[in-house]
Tab-separated table of C-alpha atoms and ligand atoms in Angstrom:
chain	number	residue	atom	x	y	z
M	4	LEU	CA	-37.553	-33.654	44.542
M	5	SER	CA	-35.343	-30.924	46.015
M	6	LYS	CA	-37.419	-31.100	49.204
M	7	ILE	CA	-36.658	-34.818	49.498
M	8	LEU	CA	-32.991	-34.291	48.656
M	9	LEU	CA	-32.662	-31.497	51.183
M	10	ASP	CA	-34.536	-33.309	53.927
M	11	PRO	CA	-32.129	-35.684	55.728
M	12	ALA	CA	-34.985	-37.771	57.110
M	13	GLY	CA	-36.742	-38.111	53.777
M	14	PHE	CA	-33.719	-39.047	51.706
M	15	PRO	CA	-32.672	-42.636	52.466
M	16	PHE	CA	-29.315	-42.475	50.698
M	17	ARG	CA	-28.191	-39.278	52.373
M	18	ASP	CA	-25.742	-40.926	54.800
M	19	TRP	CA	-24.222	-42.839	51.957
M	20	ILE	CA	-23.820	-39.757	49.832
M	21	MET	CA	-22.291	-37.832	52.733
M	22	LYS	CA	-19.451	-40.376	52.826
M	23	HIS	CA	-18.638	-39.347	49.271
M	24	ALA	CA	-18.126	-35.618	49.739
M	25	VAL	CA	-16.731	-33.912	46.686
M	26	HIS	CA	-13.049	-32.986	46.893
M	27	LEU	CA	-11.866	-29.608	45.639
M	28	PHE	CA	-8.465	-28.967	44.104
M	29	SER	CA	-6.921	-25.592	43.437
M	30	SER	CA	-4.194	-24.884	40.956
M	31	SER	CA	-1.569	-24.905	43.742
M	32	ASP	CA	-2.803	-28.351	44.901
M	33	ILE	CA	-2.258	-29.596	41.356
M	34	GLN	CA	1.180	-28.027	41.167
M	35	GLU	CA	2.157	-29.832	44.356
M	36	LEU	CA	0.595	-33.195	43.479
M	37	TYR	CA	1.418	-33.467	39.768
M	38	PRO	CA	5.063	-32.923	38.817
M	39	ILE	CA	5.736	-32.944	35.083
M	40	SER	CA	7.694	-36.235	35.183
M	41	GLU	CA	4.652	-37.970	36.751
M	42	ALA	CA	2.359	-36.291	34.209
M	43	VAL	CA	4.451	-37.752	31.364
M	44	ARG	CA	4.010	-41.284	32.789
M	45	VAL	CA	0.268	-40.809	33.360
M	46	ILE	CA	-0.288	-39.452	29.842
M	47	GLU	CA	1.765	-42.194	28.185
M	48	LYS	CA	-0.376	-44.788	29.977
M	49	ALA	CA	-3.597	-42.929	29.069
M	50	PHE	CA	-2.685	-42.973	25.353
M	51	LEU	CA	-1.715	-46.644	25.554
M	52	HIS	CA	-4.932	-47.634	27.373
M	53	HIS	CA	-6.977	-45.708	24.837
M	54	ALA	CA	-5.308	-47.560	21.946
M	55	LEU	CA	-6.089	-50.845	23.763
M	56	GLY	CA	-9.778	-49.932	24.170
M	57	LYS	CA	-9.532	-49.345	27.932
M	58	SER	CA	-11.186	-45.928	27.820
M	59	ARG	CA	-14.059	-44.241	26.000
M	60	MET	CA	-14.111	-40.739	24.576
M	61	PRO	CA	-16.398	-38.942	22.126
M	62	SER	CA	-14.836	-36.058	20.151
M	63	LYS	CA	-14.877	-32.739	21.968
M	64	ILE	CA	-17.857	-30.441	21.450
M	65	TYR	CA	-17.195	-26.825	20.418
M	66	LEU	CA	-19.247	-23.808	21.428
M	67	ASP	CA	-17.938	-21.142	19.026
M	68	LEU	CA	-18.200	-17.500	20.060
M	69	PRO	CA	-16.732	-15.580	17.091
M	70	GLU	CA	-18.340	-12.365	18.388
M	71	TYR	CA	-15.976	-12.620	21.377
M	72	GLY	CA	-13.049	-14.065	19.412
M	73	GLY	CA	-13.070	-17.316	21.353
M	74	ASP	CA	-14.683	-20.656	22.002
M	75	PHE	CA	-15.545	-23.166	24.712
M	76	ARG	CA	-15.064	-26.942	24.480
M	77	ALA	CA	-16.785	-29.713	26.456
M	78	MET	CA	-14.501	-32.743	26.730
M	79	PRO	CA	-15.945	-35.914	28.339
M	80	ALA	CA	-14.192	-39.278	28.802
M	81	ALA	CA	-14.429	-42.480	30.856
M	82	LEU	CA	-11.546	-44.694	31.999
M	83	PHE	CA	-12.104	-48.273	33.152
M	84	SER	CA	-9.291	-48.980	35.609
M	85	PRO	CA	-10.180	-47.446	38.029
M	86	PRO	CA	-13.686	-46.636	36.714
M	87	VAL	CA	-13.861	-42.848	36.509
M	88	ALA	CA	-15.742	-40.581	34.158
M	89	GLY	CA	-15.381	-36.847	33.847
M	90	ILE	CA	-15.543	-33.743	31.773
M	91	LYS	CA	-13.360	-30.720	31.168
M	92	TRP	CA	-14.925	-27.354	30.297
M	93	VAL	CA	-12.235	-25.242	28.657
M	94	ASN	CA	-11.951	-22.112	26.521
M	95	SER	CA	-9.556	-20.583	24.020
M	96	HIS	CA	-9.728	-16.757	23.859
M	97	PRO	CA	-6.456	-15.579	22.262
M	98	SER	CA	-7.320	-11.882	22.809
M	99	ASN	CA	-7.425	-12.405	26.600
M	100	ARG	CA	-3.678	-11.788	26.526
M	101	LYS	CA	-4.461	-8.081	25.922
M	102	ARG	CA	-6.793	-8.148	28.932
M	103	GLY	CA	-4.027	-9.584	31.104
M	104	ILE	CA	-5.899	-12.839	31.803
M	105	PRO	CA	-5.069	-16.376	30.595
M	106	THR	CA	-6.098	-17.295	27.058
M	107	VAL	CA	-6.946	-20.865	28.134
M	108	MET	CA	-8.829	-21.619	31.383
M	109	ALA	CA	-10.583	-24.806	32.475
M	110	MET	CA	-12.522	-26.700	35.150
M	111	VAL	CA	-12.663	-30.490	35.482
M	112	ILE	CA	-15.429	-32.583	37.101
M	113	VAL	CA	-14.618	-36.195	38.051
M	114	ASN	CA	-17.287	-38.841	38.809
M	115	ASP	CA	-17.271	-42.499	39.767
M	116	ALA	CA	-18.077	-44.166	36.420
M	117	LYS	CA	-20.073	-47.008	38.066
M	118	THR	CA	-22.288	-45.001	40.412
M	119	ALA	CA	-21.972	-41.525	38.834
M	120	LEU	CA	-21.250	-40.032	42.263
M	121	PRO	CA	-19.306	-36.792	41.905
M	122	LEU	CA	-15.799	-37.252	43.321
M	123	ALA	CA	-13.866	-34.076	42.605
M	124	ILE	CA	-13.885	-30.666	41.013
M	125	MET	CA	-10.552	-29.186	40.109
M	126	ASP	CA	-8.876	-26.327	38.363
M	127	GLY	CA	-8.245	-27.479	34.820
M	128	THR	CA	-6.015	-24.608	33.695
M	129	LEU	CA	-2.720	-25.819	35.103
M	130	LEU	CA	-3.892	-29.389	34.460
M	131	THR	CA	-4.368	-28.536	30.744
M	132	ASN	CA	-0.889	-27.064	30.516
M	133	LEU	CA	0.666	-30.051	32.289
M	134	ARG	CA	-1.154	-32.717	30.298
M	135	THR	CA	-0.477	-30.907	26.983
M	136	GLY	CA	3.214	-30.588	27.808
M	137	ALA	CA	3.259	-34.234	28.858
M	138	ALA	CA	1.643	-35.374	25.572
M	139	GLY	CA	4.325	-33.438	23.673
M	140	ALA	CA	7.022	-35.157	25.720
M	141	VAL	CA	5.506	-38.602	25.088
M	142	ALA	CA	5.542	-37.851	21.341
M	143	VAL	CA	9.175	-36.681	21.548
M	144	LYS	CA	10.127	-39.795	23.518
M	145	HIS	CA	8.676	-42.117	20.870
M	146	LEU	CA	9.215	-40.140	17.652
M	147	SER	CA	12.336	-37.968	17.907
M	148	ARG	CA	16.016	-38.853	17.736
M	149	ARG	CA	17.276	-40.318	20.982
M	150	LYS	CA	20.195	-37.868	21.026
M	151	ALA	CA	18.207	-34.816	19.859
M	152	LYS	CA	20.201	-31.673	20.697
M	153	ARG	CA	18.435	-28.638	19.222
M	154	LEU	CA	14.907	-27.753	20.317
M	155	ALA	CA	13.153	-24.947	18.378
M	156	LEU	CA	10.007	-23.299	19.697
M	157	ILE	CA	7.594	-21.235	17.613
M	158	GLY	CA	5.475	-19.325	20.116
M	159	ALA	CA	6.584	-18.479	23.657
M	160	GLY	CA	3.309	-18.619	25.597
M	161	ALA	CA	2.024	-21.003	28.253
M	162	GLN	CA	2.108	-24.143	26.088
M	163	ALA	CA	5.674	-23.425	24.925
M	164	LEU	CA	6.839	-23.350	28.530
M	165	PHE	CA	5.130	-26.615	29.511
M	166	GLN	CA	6.212	-28.363	26.291
M	167	THR	CA	9.797	-27.375	27.028
M	168	ARG	CA	9.745	-28.472	30.669
M	169	ALA	CA	8.196	-31.822	29.733
M	170	ILE	CA	10.504	-32.421	26.739
M	171	LEU	CA	13.589	-31.687	28.866
M	172	SER	CA	12.391	-34.401	31.263
M	173	VAL	CA	12.551	-37.050	28.492
M	174	ARG	CA	15.518	-35.769	26.393
M	175	ASP	CA	18.490	-34.780	28.550
M	176	SER	CA	20.584	-34.611	25.344
M	177	ILE	CA	19.069	-31.195	24.488
M	178	ASP	CA	21.745	-28.501	24.745
M	179	GLU	CA	20.288	-25.714	22.647
M	180	ILE	CA	16.886	-24.043	22.895
M	181	ARG	CA	15.810	-21.510	20.281
M	182	ILE	CA	12.623	-19.535	20.421
M	183	TYR	CA	10.661	-17.266	18.087
M	184	ASP	CA	7.711	-15.082	19.091
M	185	PRO	CA	6.990	-11.562	17.815
M	186	LEU	CA	5.756	-10.650	21.306
M	187	GLN	CA	8.834	-9.720	23.384
M	188	LYS	CA	6.772	-9.906	26.580
M	189	SER	CA	6.115	-13.611	25.928
M	190	ILE	CA	9.825	-14.273	25.329
M	191	ARG	CA	10.853	-12.519	28.537
M	192	SER	CA	8.288	-14.370	30.605
M	193	PHE	CA	9.294	-17.704	28.978
M	194	GLU	CA	12.979	-17.076	29.781
M	195	ALA	CA	12.219	-16.094	33.371
M	196	SER	CA	9.965	-19.118	33.979
M	197	LEU	CA	12.335	-21.626	32.369
M	198	ALA	CA	15.353	-20.299	34.279
M	199	GLU	CA	14.284	-22.480	37.261
M	200	THR	CA	14.873	-25.681	35.261
M	201	TYR	CA	17.221	-24.715	32.401
M	202	THR	CA	20.369	-22.748	33.075
M	203	LYS	CA	21.895	-22.378	29.578
M	204	ALA	CA	21.240	-19.285	27.457
M	205	ILE	CA	18.132	-19.416	25.259
M	206	ARG	CA	18.699	-18.266	21.678
M	207	VAL	CA	16.020	-15.784	20.642
M	208	ALA	CA	15.519	-16.011	16.858
M	209	LYS	CA	14.590	-13.008	14.738
M	210	THR	CA	12.518	-15.088	12.316
M	211	ALA	CA	10.672	-18.394	12.332
M	212	ARG	CA	13.126	-19.647	9.704
M	213	GLN	CA	16.189	-18.822	11.808
M	214	CYS	CA	14.524	-20.608	14.716
M	215	VAL	CA	13.796	-23.961	13.038
M	216	GLU	CA	16.744	-24.368	10.625
M	217	GLY	CA	18.861	-27.353	11.675
M	218	ALA	CA	16.615	-28.183	14.667
M	219	ASP	CA	16.082	-31.814	15.771
M	220	ILE	CA	12.756	-31.033	17.422
M	221	VAL	CA	10.350	-28.230	16.484
M	222	VAL	CA	7.378	-27.312	18.668
M	223	THR	CA	4.679	-24.932	17.432
M	224	THR	CA	2.344	-23.460	20.064
M	225	THR	CA	0.629	-20.456	18.499
M	226	PRO	CA	-3.063	-19.705	17.772
M	227	SER	CA	-2.085	-19.069	14.113
M	228	ARG	CA	-4.583	-19.454	11.273
M	229	LYS	CA	-1.978	-19.655	8.531
M	230	PRO	CA	1.255	-21.620	8.083
M	231	ILE	CA	4.313	-20.245	9.897
M	232	VAL	CA	6.862	-23.037	9.280
M	233	LYS	CA	7.915	-23.980	5.742
M	234	ARG	CA	9.125	-27.367	4.600
M	235	GLU	CA	12.353	-26.128	2.985
M	236	TRP	CA	13.565	-24.710	6.313
M	237	LEU	CA	13.505	-28.093	8.046
M	238	ALA	CA	16.259	-30.708	8.336
M	239	ASP	CA	15.516	-34.318	7.352
M	240	GLY	CA	14.533	-36.473	10.301
M	241	VAL	CA	13.176	-33.560	12.350
M	242	HIS	CA	10.319	-34.278	14.742
M	243	ILE	CA	7.554	-31.644	15.008
M	244	ASN	CA	5.016	-31.277	17.788
M	245	ALA	CA	2.142	-29.316	16.198
M	246	ILE	CA	0.307	-28.199	19.331
M	247	GLY	CA	-1.366	-24.864	18.555
M	248	ALA	CA	-3.984	-25.986	16.028
M	249	ASP	CA	-6.724	-27.414	18.214
M	250	ALA	CA	-9.832	-25.915	16.584
M	251	PRO	CA	-11.189	-25.659	13.031
M	252	GLY	CA	-9.455	-22.915	11.023
M	253	LYS	CA	-6.152	-23.080	12.931
M	254	GLN	CA	-2.913	-24.016	11.178
M	255	GLU	CA	0.826	-23.607	11.825
M	256	LEU	CA	2.620	-25.797	9.245
M	257	ASP	CA	3.074	-25.638	5.499
M	258	PRO	CA	0.922	-28.582	4.191
M	259	GLU	CA	4.008	-29.728	2.214
M	260	ILE	CA	5.533	-30.725	5.573
M	261	LEU	CA	2.608	-33.069	6.247
M	262	ASN	CA	2.887	-34.657	2.815
M	263	HIS	CA	6.582	-35.435	3.325
M	264	ALA	CA	6.387	-36.595	6.929
M	265	THR	CA	5.014	-39.524	8.901
M	266	VAL	CA	1.933	-37.971	10.509
M	267	ILE	CA	0.909	-39.262	13.928
M	268	VAL	CA	-2.265	-37.856	15.509
M	269	ASP	CA	-3.633	-38.008	19.034
M	270	ASP	CA	-7.086	-38.934	17.705
M	271	ARG	CA	-8.059	-39.437	14.048
M	272	ASP	CA	-11.498	-37.769	14.202
M	273	GLN	CA	-10.443	-34.819	16.313
M	274	ALA	CA	-7.291	-34.192	14.258
M	275	THR	CA	-9.229	-34.252	10.987
M	276	HIS	CA	-11.867	-31.887	12.359
M	277	SER	CA	-9.723	-29.484	14.349
M	278	GLY	CA	-6.018	-30.398	14.357
M	279	GLU	CA	-3.081	-29.262	12.240
M	280	ILE	CA	-4.440	-31.290	9.313
M	281	ASN	CA	-7.960	-29.746	9.379
M	282	ILE	CA	-7.371	-26.998	6.783
M	283	PRO	CA	-5.196	-29.123	4.433
M	284	VAL	CA	-7.866	-31.880	4.559
M	285	ASN	CA	-10.662	-29.391	3.754
M	286	ARG	CA	-8.645	-27.928	0.868
M	287	GLY	CA	-7.696	-31.353	-0.536
M	288	GLN	CA	-3.988	-30.740	0.264
M	289	PHE	CA	-3.713	-33.716	2.647
M	290	SER	CA	-5.696	-36.946	2.781
M	291	PRO	CA	-6.716	-38.379	6.178
M	292	LYS	CA	-5.675	-41.742	4.661
M	293	LYS	CA	-2.087	-40.508	5.026
M	294	ILE	CA	-2.345	-40.466	8.837
M	295	ALA	CA	0.214	-43.141	9.792
M	296	SER	CA	-1.210	-43.915	13.247
M	297	THR	CA	-2.248	-42.510	16.595
M	298	LEU	CA	0.288	-41.837	19.337
M	299	GLY	CA	-1.378	-44.577	21.414
M	300	GLU	CA	-0.797	-47.066	18.597
M	301	VAL	CA	2.870	-46.030	18.421
M	302	ILE	CA	3.239	-46.614	22.179
M	303	ALA	CA	1.458	-49.983	21.830
M	304	LYS	CA	3.938	-50.716	18.987
M	305	LYS	CA	1.068	-51.265	16.585
M	306	SER	CA	2.822	-49.167	13.931
M	307	GLY	CA	5.634	-51.749	13.733
M	308	LYS	CA	8.362	-49.461	12.333
M	309	SER	CA	11.006	-47.344	14.020
M	310	LEU	CA	10.186	-43.664	13.515
M	311	GLU	CA	13.303	-42.198	15.139
M	312	THR	CA	15.134	-41.294	11.911
M	313	ARG	CA	12.083	-40.192	9.921
M	314	THR	CA	10.568	-36.758	9.643
M	315	THR	CA	7.569	-36.999	11.929
M	316	VAL	CA	4.692	-34.705	12.897
M	317	PHE	CA	2.650	-35.209	16.043
M	318	ASP	CA	-0.692	-33.455	15.493
M	319	SER	CA	-2.040	-32.747	18.980
M	320	THR	CA	-5.599	-31.555	19.514
M	321	GLY	CA	-5.766	-32.422	23.226
M	322	LEU	CA	-7.809	-35.385	24.418
M	323	ALA	CA	-10.300	-35.646	27.260
M	324	ILE	CA	-8.598	-38.921	28.330
M	325	GLN	CA	-5.476	-36.842	29.106
M	326	ASP	CA	-7.522	-34.628	31.432
M	327	ILE	CA	-9.505	-37.360	33.144
M	328	ALA	CA	-6.478	-39.659	33.585
M	329	SER	CA	-4.578	-36.718	35.116
M	330	ALA	CA	-7.492	-35.768	37.376
M	331	ALA	CA	-7.981	-39.384	38.530
M	332	TYR	CA	-4.260	-39.686	39.316
M	333	ILE	CA	-4.240	-36.417	41.293
M	334	LEU	CA	-7.353	-37.476	43.233
M	335	ALA	CA	-5.904	-40.919	44.092
M	336	LYS	CA	-2.575	-39.415	45.187
M	337	ALA	CA	-4.311	-36.770	47.315
M	338	LYS	CA	-6.538	-39.390	48.963
M	339	LYS	CA	-3.452	-41.369	50.011
M	340	ARG	CA	-2.028	-38.223	51.602
M	341	GLY	CA	-5.326	-37.271	53.295
M	342	ASP	CA	-6.329	-33.771	54.435
M	343	LEU	CA	-8.457	-32.887	51.419
M	344	ALA	CA	-10.688	-29.869	50.917
M	345	THR	CA	-14.297	-31.021	50.474
M	346	PHE	CA	-17.664	-29.544	49.688
M	347	ASP	CA	-21.018	-31.185	50.407
M	348	PHE	CA	-23.221	-30.415	47.406
M	349	PHE	CA	-26.119	-32.357	48.932
M	350	SER	CA	-26.365	-30.436	52.196
U	423	NAD	N1	-3.062	-29.350	21.524
U	423	NAD	C1	-3.488	-29.119	22.733
U	423	NAD	O1	-3.760	-30.050	23.510
U	423	NAD	C2	-3.600	-27.705	23.221
U	423	NAD	C3	-3.806	-27.461	24.595
U	423	NAD	C4	-3.865	-26.131	25.034
U	423	NAD	C5	-3.770	-25.087	24.126
U	423	NAD	N2	-3.595	-25.365	22.787
U	423	NAD	C6	-3.503	-24.277	21.809
U	423	NAD	O2	-2.143	-23.843	21.796
U	423	NAD	C7	-2.098	-22.479	21.351
U	423	NAD	C8	-1.232	-21.672	22.299
U	423	NAD	O3	-1.785	-21.717	23.598
U	423	NAD	P1	-1.057	-20.930	24.801
U	423	NAD	O4	-1.805	-21.315	26.030
U	423	NAD	O5	0.410	-21.147	24.766
U	423	NAD	O6	-1.377	-19.428	24.369
U	423	NAD	P2	-0.562	-18.110	24.754
U	423	NAD	O7	-1.450	-16.980	24.404
U	423	NAD	O8	-0.051	-18.225	26.148
U	423	NAD	O9	0.719	-18.100	23.778
U	423	NAD	C9	0.632	-18.019	22.374
U	423	NAD	C10	1.904	-17.310	21.883
U	423	NAD	O10	1.972	-17.456	20.450
U	423	NAD	C11	2.562	-16.254	19.971
U	423	NAD	N3	2.316	-16.138	18.517
U	423	NAD	C12	1.176	-15.783	17.885
U	423	NAD	N4	1.376	-15.818	16.546
U	423	NAD	C13	2.668	-16.188	16.343
U	423	NAD	C14	3.466	-16.396	15.190
U	423	NAD	N5	2.971	-16.225	13.966
U	423	NAD	N6	4.762	-16.788	15.351
U	423	NAD	C15	5.279	-16.971	16.578
U	423	NAD	N7	4.566	-16.780	17.722
U	423	NAD	C16	3.277	-16.394	17.611
U	423	NAD	C17	1.904	-15.156	20.788
U	423	NAD	O11	2.639	-13.941	20.719
U	423	NAD	C18	1.918	-15.797	22.184
U	423	NAD	O12	3.098	-15.464	22.897
U	423	NAD	C19	-3.561	-22.023	21.254
U	423	NAD	O13	-3.977	-22.107	19.912
U	423	NAD	C20	-4.313	-23.038	22.108
U	423	NAD	O14	-5.664	-23.158	21.728
U	423	NAD	C21	-3.510	-26.638	22.332
């Protein structure tokens, strides 16, 4: 078969395939083509389309590597307008921080869903950060107080930065940012990176409690395996983005918070298996029946009630539709601009 594929004369579809060279996107291409405000719009639409049955996505598959303190995930999805399918291959290795390399890295492959022709391969690391931040902002837009002022961040790593940038793009009422992270290096790098977009002083809290007390929005972005935030520290009507727990065994919130809040998930199956609710569900401390709805259903107004004044938790596990919708958008925008890097896999 490879002889036929490699022989131009013997492979009748070769010319056709050559017209569909695979485009390559680096992290700096993505930075240029995918500003956070556009990511928020793309992700909101992706969640909505998913709730309306306009995309297909099995739960992500985990390849656990406890001997290396990490894991890989394979995340496939298909979207129907335009018809694209794709997969993200992504890891989570929290101890990479000590090695001076990112804890989360990813690659994305995009195909035409009708013909299966490969269309693009792109860096998925920045894409993951952007689409995760954007999902947090979509949740804040639909679930937090319109005039939310105080944003509290537990964890000051990559996700904290992208959550903050994205949330600031949907809530210009925010005038106080507090942050808690035992790692001073993370705090310093967060402050330096955010200085480009946020000029006010950031309040560095000494404890998680000091950070979240009185906050309108709380965002947790740590790889923690036990609760960090307690219910009694939180004000009524707070909105929480629980971002860090995205694999079995991870947890950042006191289960009491879940039992007294309206819990919105990105995906019911994934959240139950690997989201913030995974441990409380396994221990019988929270019933999956208490999930109020998915974020897509909230956007589609299927939940029917205003959630602005309630205590709400958005349990984010990260969906393949976020990645593939982002990748498809970046590819379409780049094609309009022209001058794309390509690679001919069939030569
Ligand atoms: N939901 C999603 O879609 C999604 C997407 C990407 C990553 N994640 C998850 O988010 C988490 C964070 O990812 P990241 O890329 O920001 O990692 P990161 O390593 O860049 O940052 C994590 C930060 O959390 C801090 N931390 C650890 N324990 C803490 C504690 N008890 N209190 C306060 N801070 C603490 C660390 O010091 C570090 O600064 C990981 O668990 C990752 O798997 C989720």
